[in-house]
GROMACS .gro file of C-alpha atoms in nm:
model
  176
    1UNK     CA    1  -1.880   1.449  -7.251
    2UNK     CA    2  -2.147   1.530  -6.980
    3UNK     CA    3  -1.918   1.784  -6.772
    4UNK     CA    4  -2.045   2.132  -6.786
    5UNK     CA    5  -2.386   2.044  -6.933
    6UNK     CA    6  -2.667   2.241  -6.900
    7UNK     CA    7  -2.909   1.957  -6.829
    8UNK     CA    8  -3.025   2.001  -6.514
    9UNK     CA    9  -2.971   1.637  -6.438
   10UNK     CA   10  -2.603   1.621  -6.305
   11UNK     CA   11  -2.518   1.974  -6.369
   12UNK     CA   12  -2.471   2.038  -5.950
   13UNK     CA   13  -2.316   1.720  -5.910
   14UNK     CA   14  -2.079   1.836  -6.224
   15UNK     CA   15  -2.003   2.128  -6.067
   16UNK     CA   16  -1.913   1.974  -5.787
   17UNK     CA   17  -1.708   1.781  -5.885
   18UNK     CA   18  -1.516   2.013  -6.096
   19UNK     CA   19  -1.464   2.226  -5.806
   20UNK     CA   20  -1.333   1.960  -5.629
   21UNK     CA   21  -1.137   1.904  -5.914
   22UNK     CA   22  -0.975   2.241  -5.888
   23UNK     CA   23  -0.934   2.228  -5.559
   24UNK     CA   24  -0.725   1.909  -5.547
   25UNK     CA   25  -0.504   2.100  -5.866
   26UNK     CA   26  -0.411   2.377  -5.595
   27UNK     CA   27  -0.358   2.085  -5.297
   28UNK     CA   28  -0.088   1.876  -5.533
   29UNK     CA   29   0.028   2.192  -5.686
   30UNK     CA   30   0.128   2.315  -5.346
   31UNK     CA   31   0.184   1.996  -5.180
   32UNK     CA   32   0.528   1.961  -5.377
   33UNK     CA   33   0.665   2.302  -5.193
   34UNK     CA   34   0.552   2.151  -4.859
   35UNK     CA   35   0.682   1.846  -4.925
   36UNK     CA   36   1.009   2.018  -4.997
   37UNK     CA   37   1.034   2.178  -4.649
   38UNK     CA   38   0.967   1.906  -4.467
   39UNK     CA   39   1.225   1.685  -4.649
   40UNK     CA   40   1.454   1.946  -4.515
   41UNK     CA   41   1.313   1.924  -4.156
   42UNK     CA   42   1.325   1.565  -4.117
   43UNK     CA   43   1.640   1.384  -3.968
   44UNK     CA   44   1.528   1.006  -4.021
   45UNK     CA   45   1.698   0.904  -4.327
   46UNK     CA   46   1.424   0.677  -4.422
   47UNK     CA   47   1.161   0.948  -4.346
   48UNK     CA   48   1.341   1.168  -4.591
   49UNK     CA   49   1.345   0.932  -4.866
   50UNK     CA   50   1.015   0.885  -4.820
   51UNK     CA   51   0.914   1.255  -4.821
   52UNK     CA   52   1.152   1.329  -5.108
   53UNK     CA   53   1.007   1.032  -5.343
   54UNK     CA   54   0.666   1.189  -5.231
   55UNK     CA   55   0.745   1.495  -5.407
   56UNK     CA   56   0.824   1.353  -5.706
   57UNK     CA   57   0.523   1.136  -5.674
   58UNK     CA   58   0.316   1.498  -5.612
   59UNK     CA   59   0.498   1.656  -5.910
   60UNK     CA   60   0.345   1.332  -6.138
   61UNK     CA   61   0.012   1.409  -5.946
   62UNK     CA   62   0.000   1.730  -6.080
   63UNK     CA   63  -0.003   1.670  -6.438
   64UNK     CA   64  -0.232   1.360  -6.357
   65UNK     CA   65  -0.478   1.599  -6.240
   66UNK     CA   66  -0.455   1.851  -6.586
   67UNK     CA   67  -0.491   1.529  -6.812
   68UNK     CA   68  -0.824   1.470  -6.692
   69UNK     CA   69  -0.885   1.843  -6.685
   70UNK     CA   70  -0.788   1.787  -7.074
   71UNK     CA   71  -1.020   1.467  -7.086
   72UNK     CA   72  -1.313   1.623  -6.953
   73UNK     CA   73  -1.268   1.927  -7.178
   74UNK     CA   74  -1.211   2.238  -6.961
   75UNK     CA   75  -0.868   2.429  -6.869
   76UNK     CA   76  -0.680   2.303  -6.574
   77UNK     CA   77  -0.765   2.556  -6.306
   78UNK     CA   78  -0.647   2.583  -5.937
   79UNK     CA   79  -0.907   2.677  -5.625
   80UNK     CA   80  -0.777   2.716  -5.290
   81UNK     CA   81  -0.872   2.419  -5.034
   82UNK     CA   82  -0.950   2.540  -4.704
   83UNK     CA   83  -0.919   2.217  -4.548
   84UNK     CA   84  -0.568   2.128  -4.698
   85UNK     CA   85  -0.461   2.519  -4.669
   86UNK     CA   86  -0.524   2.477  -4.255
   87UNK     CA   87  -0.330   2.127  -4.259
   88UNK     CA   88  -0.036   2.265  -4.434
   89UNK     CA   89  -0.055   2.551  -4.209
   90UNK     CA   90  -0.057   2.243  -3.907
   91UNK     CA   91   0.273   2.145  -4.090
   92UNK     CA   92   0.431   2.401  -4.104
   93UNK     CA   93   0.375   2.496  -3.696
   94UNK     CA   94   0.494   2.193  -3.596
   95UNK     CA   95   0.839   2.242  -3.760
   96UNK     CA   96   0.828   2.578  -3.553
   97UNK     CA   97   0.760   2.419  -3.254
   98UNK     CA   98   0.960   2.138  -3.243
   99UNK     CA   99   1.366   2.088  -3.200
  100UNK     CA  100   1.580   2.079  -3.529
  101UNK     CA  101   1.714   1.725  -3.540
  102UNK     CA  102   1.530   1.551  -3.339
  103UNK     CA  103   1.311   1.233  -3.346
  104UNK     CA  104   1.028   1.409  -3.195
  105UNK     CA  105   0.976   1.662  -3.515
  106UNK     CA  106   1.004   1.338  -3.731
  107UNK     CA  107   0.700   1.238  -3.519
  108UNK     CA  108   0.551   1.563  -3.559
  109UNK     CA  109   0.618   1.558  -3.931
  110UNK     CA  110   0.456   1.209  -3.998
  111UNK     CA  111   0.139   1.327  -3.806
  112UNK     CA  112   0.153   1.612  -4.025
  113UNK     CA  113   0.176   1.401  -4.338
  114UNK     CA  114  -0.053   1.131  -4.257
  115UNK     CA  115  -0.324   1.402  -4.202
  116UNK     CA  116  -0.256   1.585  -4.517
  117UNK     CA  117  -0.254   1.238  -4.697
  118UNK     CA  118  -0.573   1.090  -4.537
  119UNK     CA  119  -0.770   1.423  -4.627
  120UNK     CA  120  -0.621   1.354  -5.021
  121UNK     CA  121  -0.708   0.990  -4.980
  122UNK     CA  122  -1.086   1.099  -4.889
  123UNK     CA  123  -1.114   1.350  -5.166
  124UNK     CA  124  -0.949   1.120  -5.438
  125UNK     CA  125  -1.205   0.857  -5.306
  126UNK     CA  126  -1.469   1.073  -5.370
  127UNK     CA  127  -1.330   1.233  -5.689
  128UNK     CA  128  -1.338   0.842  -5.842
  129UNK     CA  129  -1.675   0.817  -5.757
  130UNK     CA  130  -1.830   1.135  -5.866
  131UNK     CA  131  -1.615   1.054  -6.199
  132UNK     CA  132  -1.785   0.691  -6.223
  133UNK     CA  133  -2.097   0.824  -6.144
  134UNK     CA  134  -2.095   1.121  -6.408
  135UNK     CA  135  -1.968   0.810  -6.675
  136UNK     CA  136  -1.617   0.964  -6.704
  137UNK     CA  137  -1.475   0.637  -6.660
  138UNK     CA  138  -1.167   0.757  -6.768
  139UNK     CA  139  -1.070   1.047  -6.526
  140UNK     CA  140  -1.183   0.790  -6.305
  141UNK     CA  141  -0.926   0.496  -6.377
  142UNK     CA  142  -0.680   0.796  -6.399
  143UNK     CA  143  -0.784   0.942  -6.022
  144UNK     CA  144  -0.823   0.587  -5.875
  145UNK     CA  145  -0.398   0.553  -6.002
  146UNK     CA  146  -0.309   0.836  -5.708
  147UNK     CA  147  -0.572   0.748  -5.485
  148UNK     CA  148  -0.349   0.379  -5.471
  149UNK     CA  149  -0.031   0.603  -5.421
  150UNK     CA  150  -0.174   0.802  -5.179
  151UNK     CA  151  -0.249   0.488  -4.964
  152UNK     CA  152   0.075   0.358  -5.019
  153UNK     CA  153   0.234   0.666  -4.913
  154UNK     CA  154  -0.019   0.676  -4.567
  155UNK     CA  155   0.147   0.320  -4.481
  156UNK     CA  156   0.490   0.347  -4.522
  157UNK     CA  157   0.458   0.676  -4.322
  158UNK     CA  158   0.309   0.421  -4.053
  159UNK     CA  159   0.587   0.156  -4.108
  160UNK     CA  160   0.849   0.425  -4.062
  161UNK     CA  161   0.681   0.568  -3.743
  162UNK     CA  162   0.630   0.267  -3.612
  163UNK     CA  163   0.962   0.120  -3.664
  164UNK     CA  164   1.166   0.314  -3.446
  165UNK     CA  165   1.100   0.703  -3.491
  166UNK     CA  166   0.788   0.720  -3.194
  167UNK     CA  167   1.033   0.478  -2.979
  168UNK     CA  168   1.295   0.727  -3.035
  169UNK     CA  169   1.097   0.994  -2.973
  170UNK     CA  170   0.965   0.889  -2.620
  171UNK     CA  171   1.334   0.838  -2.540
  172UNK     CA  172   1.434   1.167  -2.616
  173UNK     CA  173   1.383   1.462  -2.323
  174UNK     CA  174   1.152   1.718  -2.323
  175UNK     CA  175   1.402   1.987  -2.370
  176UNK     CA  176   1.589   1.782  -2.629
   0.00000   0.00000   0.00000
């Protein structure tokens, strides 16, 4: 196992990586809380379902994320992420500035998402890579695995926005 060497070879890109590593453990660990809430915000019943299995998703994410904490040798450790710290923040202000029940939080709430899960889909992109490129192939094929359900989640946050909540939405007054 090359992680945490003290060749001078990959050691910054190691380290690196294993921040990003940590930081990713706080995002998912977090994540499932968030998700909570805004299962309880939403109204659409489909949007619900979806947040709700991505909890359970997150939850499987977690432990994901200490296996190949476990593969690469070192304790599963949590850093804070900025980034994903200021988008949950983002979520959390649109559920305080939008009506209860109404198809324009939904709206608000997939925006919400959809950023959260593009930045995750950009760091578990470059979490596979770094993993491939320091030969820990299998952190790697392990990563890729929620990288795919991260996608997956992005688009059917589209199809569900797209189907009938932003119609809905632009129907709906400004006062609701």
């Amino acid at each position: 196992m090359q992680i945490l060497s003290n060749t001078s070879t990959n050691s910054r890109l190691e380290e690196f990586f294993v921040t990003m590593l940590q930081e990713i453990y706080w995002s998912e660990q977090h994540l499932v809380n968030v998700l909570s809430t805004m299962t309880g915000a939403a109204t659409n019943d489909e949007l619900i379902q979806a947040f709700d299995q991505h909890r359970q998703q997150t939850e499987e994410h977690v432990k994901i994320v200490e296996r190949a904490f476990g593969v690469l040798g070192i304790p599963p450790q949590a850093e804070p992420s900025m980034g994903l710290q200021g988008l949950f923040d983002e979520g959390w202000q649109v559920i305080d500035e939008t009506e209860e029940g109404s198809a324009q939080r939904d709206v608000a709430l997939i925006i919400a998402a959809q950023k959260v899960e593009h930045y995750e889909i950009a760091c578990y992109g470059s979490l596979v890579t770094l993993a491939a490129t320091l030969g820990e192939i299998e952190v790697a094929d392990m990563l890729r695995a929620v990288l795919t359900e991260e996608k997956e989640t992005d688009a059917t946050l589209t199809i569900i926005a797209e189907s009938k909540i932003n119609a809905q939405a632009s129907e709906e007054p400004v006062d609701h």
